[in-house]
Coordinates of C-alpha atoms and ligand atoms in Angstrom, one line a residue:
X1 CA -19.3 -17.5 26.7
X2 CA -21.3 -15.1 24.6
X3 CA -19.5 -12.2 23.0
X4 CA -21.5 -9.0 22.6
X5 CA -20.7 -6.0 20.5
X6 CA -21.0 -2.4 21.5
X7 CA -20.2 0.8 19.7
X8 CA -16.8 2.5 19.9
X9 CA -18.7 5.7 20.8
X10 CA -21.1 4.4 23.5
X11 CA -21.3 1.4 25.7
X12 CA -25.1 1.5 25.7
X13 CA -27.2 -1.3 24.2
X14 CA -24.7 -4.0 23.2
X15 CA -25.9 -6.3 20.5
X16 CA -25.4 -9.9 19.4
X17 CA -23.0 -10.7 16.6
X18 CA -25.8 -11.3 14.1
X19 CA -27.3 -7.9 14.9
X20 CA -23.9 -6.2 14.6
X21 CA -23.5 -7.8 11.2
X22 CA -26.9 -6.7 10.0
X23 CA -26.4 -3.1 11.2
X24 CA -22.8 -2.7 9.9
X25 CA -22.3 0.6 11.6
X26 CA -23.7 1.6 15.0
X27 CA -26.5 4.2 15.0
X28 CA -24.2 6.7 16.8
X29 CA -21.7 6.5 14.0
X30 CA -19.3 4.3 15.9
X31 CA -17.9 0.9 14.9
X32 CA -19.0 -2.3 16.7
X33 CA -16.3 -3.9 18.8
X34 CA -16.4 -7.2 20.8
X35 CA -16.7 -6.7 24.5
X36 CA -13.7 -9.0 24.9
X37 CA -11.3 -10.6 22.5
X38 CA -11.7 -14.4 22.9
X39 CA -8.6 -16.6 23.1
X40 CA -8.1 -19.6 20.9
X41 CA -9.4 -22.7 22.5
X42 CA -7.5 -25.2 20.3
X43 CA -3.8 -25.6 20.5
X44 CA -1.6 -24.4 17.6
X45 CA -0.7 -28.0 17.0
X46 CA -4.3 -29.0 16.8
X47 CA -5.0 -26.2 14.4
X48 CA -2.0 -27.1 12.2
X49 CA -3.8 -30.4 11.2
X50 CA -6.9 -28.5 10.0
X51 CA -8.1 -27.3 6.6
X52 CA -8.7 -23.6 5.9
X53 CA -12.5 -24.2 6.5
X54 CA -11.9 -25.9 9.8
X55 CA -9.6 -23.2 11.1
X56 CA -12.2 -20.7 9.9
X57 CA -14.7 -22.4 12.1
X58 CA -12.5 -22.5 15.2
X59 CA -11.7 -18.8 14.9
X60 CA -15.2 -17.5 13.9
X61 CA -17.1 -19.5 16.4
X62 CA -15.4 -17.6 19.2
X63 CA -16.7 -14.3 17.9
X64 CA -20.1 -15.1 16.3
X65 CA -21.4 -16.7 19.4
X66 CA -25.1 -16.5 18.5
X67 CA -24.6 -18.6 15.4
X68 CA -25.2 -22.3 15.8
X69 CA -22.5 -24.7 14.8
X70 CA -24.5 -25.7 11.8
X71 CA -25.2 -22.2 10.6
X72 CA -21.6 -21.2 10.8
X73 CA -20.3 -24.3 9.2
X74 CA -22.8 -23.9 6.3
X75 CA -21.7 -20.3 5.8
X76 CA -18.0 -21.4 5.7
X77 CA -18.7 -24.3 3.3
X78 CA -20.6 -21.9 0.9
X79 CA -17.8 -19.4 1.0
X80 CA -14.5 -21.3 0.7
X81 CA -15.3 -23.6 -2.2
X82 CA -14.4 -23.8 -5.9
X83 CA -14.7 -20.1 -6.2
X84 CA -11.1 -20.2 -5.0
X85 CA -8.6 -21.6 -7.6
X86 CA -6.7 -23.6 -4.9
X87 CA -7.9 -25.9 -2.2
X88 CA -5.5 -24.2 0.2
X89 CA -7.5 -21.0 -0.2
X90 CA -4.6 -18.9 1.1
X91 CA -1.3 -20.5 -0.1
X92 CA 2.1 -19.2 0.9
X93 CA 5.1 -18.5 -1.4
X94 CA 8.6 -18.1 0.0
X95 CA 10.7 -15.5 -1.8
X96 CA 13.9 -13.9 -0.5
X97 CA 13.4 -15.2 3.0
X98 CA 9.9 -13.8 3.5
X99 CA 6.6 -15.7 3.2
X100 CA 4.1 -14.1 0.9
X101 CA 0.6 -15.1 2.1
X102 CA -1.4 -15.0 -1.2
X103 CA -4.9 -13.8 -0.3
X104 CA -6.0 -13.3 -3.9
X105 CA -7.1 -16.7 -5.1
X106 CA -10.8 -16.0 -4.8
X107 CA -13.3 -14.9 -7.4
X108 CA -12.1 -11.3 -7.9
X109 CA -8.4 -11.8 -7.3
X110 CA -8.0 -9.5 -4.3
X111 CA -7.9 -10.2 -0.6
X112 CA -11.3 -8.7 -0.2
X113 CA -12.7 -12.1 -1.4
X114 CA -11.4 -13.7 1.8
X115 CA -14.2 -11.9 3.7
X116 CA -16.7 -11.0 1.1
X117 CA -17.2 -14.5 -0.1
X118 CA -18.6 -15.3 3.4
X119 CA -20.3 -12.0 4.3
X120 CA -23.4 -12.5 2.2
X121 CA -24.0 -15.8 3.9
X122 CA -23.4 -14.4 7.4
X123 CA -25.7 -11.6 6.5
X124 CA -28.6 -13.6 5.2
X125 CA -28.2 -16.0 8.1
X126 CA -28.3 -13.0 10.5
X127 CA -31.4 -11.7 8.8
X128 CA -33.2 -15.0 9.2
X129 CA -32.1 -15.2 12.9
X130 CA -33.5 -11.8 13.6
X131 CA -36.7 -12.2 11.6
X132 CA -35.9 -9.4 9.2
X133 CA -38.6 -8.9 6.6
X134 CA -37.1 -6.0 4.7
X135 CA -35.0 -6.4 1.7
X136 CA -31.4 -5.6 2.7
X137 CA -29.6 -3.0 0.7
X138 CA -25.8 -3.2 0.8
X139 CA -24.3 0.2 0.3
X140 CA -20.6 0.3 -0.3
X141 CA -17.9 2.7 -1.1
X142 CA -14.9 1.2 -2.8
X143 CA -11.3 2.2 -3.6
X144 CA -11.5 -0.6 -6.3
X145 CA -11.3 -4.0 -4.8
X146 CA -14.1 -4.1 -2.2
X147 CA -16.7 -3.1 -4.8
X148 CA -16.1 -6.0 -7.2
X149 CA -15.7 -8.5 -4.4
X150 CA -19.0 -7.3 -2.8
X151 CA -20.8 -7.3 -6.2
X152 CA -19.6 -10.9 -6.8
X153 CA -20.6 -12.0 -3.4
X154 CA -24.1 -10.5 -3.4
X155 CA -25.1 -10.8 -7.0
X156 CA -28.5 -12.5 -7.2
X157 CA -28.5 -13.3 -3.5
X158 CA -32.1 -13.4 -2.6
X159 CA -33.4 -10.7 -0.3
X160 CA -30.5 -8.4 -1.0
X161 CA -29.6 -5.5 -3.3
X162 CA -26.1 -4.1 -3.7
X163 CA -25.1 -0.5 -4.6
X164 CA -21.4 0.3 -5.1
X165 CA -19.9 3.8 -5.4
X166 CA -16.4 4.1 -6.7
X167 CA -14.2 7.1 -7.5
X168 CA -14.5 7.5 -11.3
X169 CA -10.9 8.4 -11.9
X170 CA -9.4 6.6 -8.9
X171 CA -9.3 2.9 -9.8
X172 CA -7.3 0.9 -12.3
X173 CA -8.8 0.1 -15.7
X174 CA -9.1 -3.6 -14.9
X175 CA -10.8 -2.8 -11.6
X176 CA -13.3 -0.5 -13.3
X177 CA -14.0 -3.1 -16.0
X178 CA -14.5 -5.8 -13.4
X179 CA -17.2 -3.6 -11.7
X180 CA -19.1 -2.2 -14.7
X181 CA -19.5 -5.7 -16.3
X182 CA -21.0 -7.1 -13.2
X183 CA -24.1 -9.2 -13.9
X184 CA -27.1 -9.7 -11.5
X185 CA -30.5 -8.1 -11.3
X186 CA -29.8 -6.7 -7.8
X187 CA -26.5 -4.9 -8.6
X188 CA -25.9 -1.2 -9.2
X189 CA -22.6 0.5 -9.8
X190 CA -22.0 4.2 -9.8
X191 CA -18.8 6.2 -10.5
X192 CA -18.6 9.5 -8.6
X193 CA -16.7 12.6 -9.4
X194 CA -14.5 12.6 -6.2
X195 CA -12.0 10.4 -4.5
X196 CA -12.5 7.3 -2.2
X197 CA -12.8 9.4 0.9
X198 CA -15.7 11.4 -0.7
X199 CA -17.4 8.1 -1.6
X200 CA -16.9 6.7 1.9
X201 CA -18.1 9.9 3.6
X202 CA -21.1 10.0 1.3
X203 CA -22.0 6.4 2.2
X204 CA -21.6 7.1 5.9
X205 CA -23.9 10.1 5.6
X206 CA -26.6 8.0 3.9
X207 CA -26.2 5.4 6.7
X208 CA -26.6 8.2 9.3
X209 CA -29.7 9.6 7.7
X210 CA -32.5 8.7 10.2
X211 CA -35.3 10.1 8.0
X212 CA -34.2 8.1 5.1
X213 CA -34.0 5.0 7.2
X214 CA -37.6 5.4 8.4
X215 CA -38.7 6.0 4.8
X216 CA -36.8 3.0 3.6
X217 CA -38.4 0.8 6.3
X218 CA -41.8 2.0 5.2
X219 CA -41.0 0.8 1.7
X220 CA -39.6 -2.5 2.8
X221 CA -35.8 -1.8 2.7
X222 CA -33.0 -1.5 5.2
X223 CA -29.3 -0.7 4.7
X224 CA -26.4 -2.7 5.6
X225 CA -22.7 -2.4 4.9
X226 CA -20.2 -4.6 3.2
X227 CA -17.3 -2.2 4.0
X228 CA -14.5 -3.3 6.2
X229 CA -16.2 -1.6 9.2
X230 CA -18.6 -4.5 9.3
X231 CA -17.6 -7.0 12.0
X232 CA -18.7 -9.7 9.5
X233 CA -15.7 -8.8 7.4
X234 CA -13.2 -8.3 10.2
X235 CA -13.7 -11.7 11.8
X236 CA -13.1 -13.8 8.7
X237 CA -9.9 -11.9 8.1
X238 CA -8.5 -13.1 11.4
X239 CA -8.6 -16.6 10.1
X240 CA -5.8 -16.5 7.5
X241 CA -3.3 -15.2 10.0
X242 CA -4.0 -18.1 12.2
X243 CA -3.9 -20.4 9.2
X244 CA -0.6 -19.0 8.0
X245 CA 1.0 -19.4 11.4
X246 CA 0.0 -23.0 11.9
X247 CA 1.0 -23.9 8.4
X248 CA 4.5 -22.5 9.0
X249 CA 4.5 -24.6 12.2
X250 CA 3.3 -27.8 10.4
X251 CA 6.0 -27.4 7.7
X252 CA 8.6 -26.9 10.5
X253 CA 9.6 -23.5 9.3
X254 CA 9.1 -22.2 12.8
X255 CA 9.3 -23.8 16.2
X256 CA 6.3 -24.1 18.5
X257 CA 5.3 -20.6 19.9
X258 CA 8.0 -18.9 17.9
X259 CA 7.0 -15.3 17.2
X260 CA 6.5 -14.1 13.7
X261 CA 6.1 -10.6 12.2
X262 CA 3.3 -9.7 9.8
X263 CA 3.5 -7.0 7.2
X264 CA 0.3 -5.6 5.8
X265 CA -0.2 -3.1 3.0
X266 CA -2.7 -0.9 4.6
X267 CA -5.5 1.4 3.6
X268 CA -8.6 1.3 5.7
X269 CA -6.8 -0.5 8.5
X270 CA -9.1 -3.6 8.4
X271 CA -6.6 -6.2 7.4
X272 CA -3.9 -5.2 9.9
X273 CA -6.5 -4.8 12.6
X274 CA -7.5 -8.5 12.0
X275 CA -3.8 -9.4 12.5
X276 CA -3.8 -7.4 15.8
X277 CA -6.9 -9.3 16.9
X278 CA -5.2 -12.6 16.0
X279 CA -2.3 -11.5 18.3
X280 CA -4.7 -10.7 21.1
X281 CA -6.2 -14.1 20.7
X282 CA -2.9 -15.7 21.6
X283 CA -1.3 -16.2 18.2
X284 CA 2.5 -15.7 18.6
X285 CA 2.9 -12.5 16.5
X286 CA 5.6 -10.0 17.5
X287 CA 5.5 -6.9 15.3
X288 CA 2.6 -5.7 13.2
X289 CA 4.2 -3.8 10.3
X290 CA 1.9 -1.3 8.7
X291 CA 2.9 -0.4 5.2
X292 CA 1.5 2.7 3.5
X293 CA 1.9 4.2 0.0
X294 CA 2.4 8.0 -0.5
X295 CA -0.8 8.6 1.4
X296 CA 1.2 8.0 4.5
X297 CA -1.2 9.3 7.1
X298 CA -0.7 6.1 9.2
X299 CA 3.1 6.3 9.1
X300 CA 2.9 9.9 10.4
X301 CA 0.5 8.8 13.1
X302 CA 2.6 5.9 14.4
X303 CA 5.6 8.3 14.4
X304 CA 4.1 11.4 16.0
X305 CA 0.8 10.3 17.7
X306 CA -1.1 12.8 15.5
X307 CA -3.5 11.6 12.9
X308 CA -3.9 14.4 10.4
X309 CA -5.9 14.0 7.2
X310 CA -5.3 17.6 6.2
X311 CA -3.0 16.9 3.2
X312 CA -3.1 16.3 -0.4
X313 CA -4.7 13.1 -1.6
X314 CA -2.3 11.3 -3.9
X315 CA -3.4 8.9 -6.6
X316 CA -0.9 6.1 -6.7
X317 CA -0.3 2.8 -8.4
X318 CA -1.7 1.1 -5.3
X319 CA -5.2 2.7 -5.5
X320 CA -6.8 0.3 -2.9
X321 CA -4.6 2.1 -0.3
X322 CA -5.3 5.6 -1.5
X323 CA -7.1 6.5 1.7
X324 CA -6.7 9.4 4.2
X325 CA -9.4 8.3 6.7
X326 CA -8.6 4.8 7.8
X327 CA -12.0 3.9 9.3
X328 CA -10.9 0.8 11.2
X329 CA -8.2 2.7 13.1
X330 CA -11.1 3.8 15.3
X331 CA -11.3 0.3 16.8
X332 CA -7.6 0.5 17.8
X333 CA -8.0 4.0 19.2
X334 CA -10.9 2.9 21.3
X335 CA -8.8 0.0 22.7
X336 CA -5.8 2.1 23.5
X337 CA -8.1 4.7 25.1
X338 CA -8.9 1.9 27.6
X339 CA -12.1 0.9 25.9
X340 CA -13.4 4.4 26.8
X341 CA -16.1 5.4 24.3
X342 CA -16.1 9.1 25.5
X343 CA -12.4 9.5 25.0
X344 CA -12.7 7.9 21.5
X345 CA -15.7 10.0 20.6
X346 CA -13.8 13.2 21.5
X347 CA -11.0 12.2 19.1
X348 CA -13.3 11.2 16.3
X349 CA -15.2 14.5 16.7
X350 CA -11.9 16.3 16.3
X351 CA -11.1 14.3 13.2
X352 CA -14.4 15.1 11.6
X353 CA -14.4 18.8 12.5
X354 CA -10.7 19.8 12.2
X355 CA -9.4 16.8 10.3
X356 CA -6.9 15.7 13.0
X357 CA -6.4 14.5 16.5
X358 CA -3.5 13.7 18.8
X359 CA -3.4 10.7 21.2
X360 CA -1.9 10.9 24.7
X361 CA 1.6 9.6 25.5
X362 CA 0.0 6.9 27.5
X363 CA -2.0 5.8 24.5
X364 CA 1.0 6.0 22.2
X365 CA 2.9 3.8 24.6
X366 CA 0.4 1.0 23.8
X367 CA 1.3 1.0 20.1
X368 CA 4.7 -0.6 20.6
X369 CA 3.6 -3.7 18.6
X370 CA 3.1 -1.6 15.5
X371 CA 5.8 -0.3 13.2
X372 CA 4.8 2.1 10.4
X373 CA 6.6 3.1 7.2
X374 CA 5.8 3.8 3.6
X375 CA 7.0 3.4 0.1
X376 CA 6.9 6.0 -2.6
X377 CA 6.0 5.3 -6.2
X378 CA 9.5 4.8 -7.4
X379 CA 10.4 2.5 -4.5
X380 CA 7.3 0.4 -5.1
X381 CA 8.2 -0.1 -8.8
X382 CA 11.8 -0.9 -7.9
X383 CA 10.6 -3.5 -5.4
X384 CA 8.5 -5.3 -8.1
X385 CA 11.4 -5.1 -10.5
X386 CA 14.1 -6.3 -8.2
X387 CA 12.1 -9.2 -6.7
X388 CA 11.3 -10.3 -10.2
X389 CA 14.8 -10.0 -11.4
X390 CA 16.2 -12.0 -8.5
X391 CA 13.6 -14.6 -8.1
X392 CA 11.1 -14.6 -11.0
X393 CA 8.2 -14.0 -8.6
X394 CA 5.8 -11.2 -9.6
X395 CA 3.9 -9.3 -7.0
X396 CA 1.3 -6.6 -7.4
X397 CA 1.8 -2.9 -6.5
X398 CA 0.1 -3.2 -3.0
X399 CA 2.1 -6.2 -2.0
X400 CA 5.2 -4.3 -3.3
X401 CA 4.5 -1.5 -0.9
X402 CA 4.6 -4.0 1.9
X403 CA 7.7 -5.8 0.6
X404 CA 9.5 -2.5 0.4
X405 CA 8.5 -1.4 3.9
X406 CA 9.6 -4.8 5.2
X407 CA 13.0 -4.1 3.7
X408 CA 13.2 -0.7 5.5
X409 CA 12.1 -2.3 8.7
X410 CA 14.8 -5.0 8.5
X411 CA 17.5 -2.5 7.8
X412 CA 16.4 -0.3 10.7
X413 CA 15.9 -2.9 13.3
X414 CA 18.0 -5.9 12.2
X415 CA 15.1 -8.0 13.4
X416 CA 15.4 -11.6 12.0
X417 CA 11.9 -12.9 13.0
X418 CA 10.2 -15.1 10.4
X419 CA 7.9 -12.8 8.5
X420 CA 4.7 -13.1 6.7
X421 CA 3.8 -10.5 4.1
X422 CA 0.1 -10.2 3.2
X423 CA -0.1 -10.4 -0.5
X424 CA -3.3 -8.6 -1.2
X425 CA -3.9 -8.7 -5.0
X426 CA -3.0 -10.6 -8.0
X427 CA -0.5 -8.8 -10.2
X428 CA -3.1 -9.2 -13.0
X429 CA -5.3 -6.7 -11.3
X430 CA -2.7 -4.0 -11.8
X431 CA -1.1 -5.3 -14.9
X432 CA 0.0 -2.0 -16.4
X433 CA 1.8 -0.8 -13.3
X434 CA 3.4 -4.2 -12.7
X435 CA 4.7 -4.6 -16.2
X436 CA 6.0 -1.1 -16.4
X437 CA 7.9 -1.7 -13.2
X438 CA 9.5 -4.8 -14.7
X439 CA 10.1 -3.5 -18.2
X440 CA 8.6 -0.2 -19.6
X441 CA 9.0 -1.1 -23.3
X442 CA 5.4 -2.4 -23.4
X443 CA 3.6 0.7 -22.2
X444 CA 2.0 1.3 -25.6
X445 CA 0.1 -1.9 -25.5
X446 CA -3.7 -2.2 -24.7
X447 CA -4.7 -3.4 -21.3
X448 CA -5.5 -6.9 -22.4
X449 CA -2.4 -7.3 -24.5
X450 CA -0.5 -6.5 -21.4
X451 CA -2.4 -9.3 -19.6
X452 CA -1.0 -11.8 -22.1
X453 CA 2.4 -10.2 -21.8
X454 CA 2.3 -10.7 -18.0
X455 CA 1.4 -14.3 -18.5
X456 CA 4.5 -14.7 -20.6
X457 CA 6.7 -12.8 -18.2
X458 CA 5.5 -14.4 -14.9
X459 CA 4.7 -17.9 -16.1
X460 CA 1.4 -17.6 -14.1
X461 CA -1.7 -18.5 -16.0
X462 CA -4.2 -15.6 -16.6
X463 CA -6.8 -15.9 -13.8
X464 CA -10.4 -16.8 -14.7
X465 CA -11.5 -13.4 -13.3
X466 CA -9.5 -11.6 -16.0
X467 CA -10.6 -13.9 -18.8
X468 CA -14.2 -13.3 -18.0
X469 CA -14.1 -9.6 -18.3
X470 CA -12.0 -9.5 -21.5
X471 CA -15.0 -9.4 -23.8
X472 CA -17.8 -8.9 -21.3
X473 CA -20.3 -6.0 -22.1
X474 CA -20.5 -2.9 -19.9
X475 CA -23.7 -3.1 -18.0
X476 CA -23.3 -0.1 -15.7
X477 CA -22.6 3.4 -16.8
X478 CA -24.0 5.6 -14.0
X479 CA -21.9 8.6 -13.0
X480 CA -22.8 11.2 -10.4
X481 CA -21.5 14.1 -8.3
X482 CA -20.7 13.3 -4.7
X483 CA -23.7 15.4 -3.6
X484 CA -26.1 13.2 -5.6
X485 CA -25.4 9.8 -4.0
X486 CA -28.5 9.7 -1.9
X487 CA -30.7 10.5 -5.0
X488 CA -28.9 7.7 -6.9
X489 CA -29.8 5.2 -4.2
X490 CA -33.4 6.2 -4.2
X491 CA -33.7 6.1 -7.9
X492 CA -32.2 2.6 -8.0
X493 CA -34.7 1.4 -5.3
X494 CA -37.5 3.1 -7.1
X495 CA -38.7 5.0 -4.0
Ligands
PLP1 C1 -8.3 -3.1 0.4 C2 -6.9 -3.4 0.0 C3 -5.8 -3.1 0.8 C4 -6.0 -2.3 2.1 O1 -6.6 -3.1 3.1 P1 -7.3 -2.4 4.3 O2 -8.0 -3.5 5.1 O3 -8.3 -1.4 3.8 O4 -6.2 -1.8 5.1 C5 -4.6 -3.4 0.4 N1 -4.4 -4.0 -0.8 C6 -5.4 -4.4 -1.6 C7 -5.1 -5.0 -2.9 C8 -6.7 -4.1 -1.3 O5 -7.7 -4.4 -2.1

């Protein structure tokens, strides 16, 4: 049965999956949502015998219903190949009774690769299916990891150009080096004076600029988005929750239909929303544990029912979660508002004018599956330190936020469900913070000396993604004010 996608802000003109992928964001500023959440049509036992790519097909075919079997299988084959350093694609590591689902074995060593290695293929396939003649311009705001993963995914992909805006002082040194050394004729990287929310707001404004869109069309260009608002990113992220579950089943770590919890270090709410969709599809998930850093807007929201972005933006050691406007939350709000676009629109209008909104008690009652908590900087460091001390396993700062929140959850609830923690980045991406947490005597070292030190401490080989940037020349040095983003885009396109 065909799944169509409509905006969270209007039920008018639903589109096919390929059109939703091409558009990224709906014209009315809303996010595309499927008109129903499909249920898995293979049993968990059947799925447990499949490879990652096969599971990906079984999940994605239910959402991308206007893709042919061949189209979808080709996209999957091109995405989940040797770019990943393990055939398992998403291996799991058990430590202290929890399962760390390592989502960082792709080209840029963060979980963004799970979706961004397939998005370029979904997008170019969608363009072909819809007879798009324009060159597609991917416009992306990044808090560090999306940018590099999108650059790597789209570099030299024919018919596309990619422009990435990142907060100049809001990403780790290694993250910045990864981006500014990106090769590819069609790539463009700009640091902005502002934070991630400024970058994301700027990008959304450019997307919403109808005059610009018409002018671009005249010149043979159209925008699309690689941000986690694109349904082409959300759908591939559902896959690894299904894969993790059936792997636990196959290895007899859980019994058939036994419920598990998942813990997700959260920023833009894309990753945890994918877990929520997996649950709606019939995957036996009990609690969805939403972990925040000191930018704990989501923790406050789950507790009080009020989403309030009016607060100080804190730069933390988990920069990919330094976000006060979690865009994908809108999809959940829409759902708990009874799929009512008008109600959702009202709340989003309040968010954009006054910076906050409050949901009704009835809506709040539907959030019982979620548990929110946060970890401060000290707790995050201590979590890395203690886990290493006790087990020798090294986790990155984002994953540590999740591990710490999981500890709080267990203490509060005494819940003993088997638990999967989404491990979203390699510790090598945040080397300085990770090493300082383990042993602060090395802080005077250069970034790449620290990389070698981490290899020594962790016993994990330095990933290729890090070796590659060690000596790579800087190819992008553009910097702009947040008000100049549109001009930068036009300059790059030469229009
Ligand atoms: C993007 C990112 C997150 C947050 O994921 P969301 O889908 O935005 O909630 C967490 N950890 C890392 C390492 C990331 O790159």
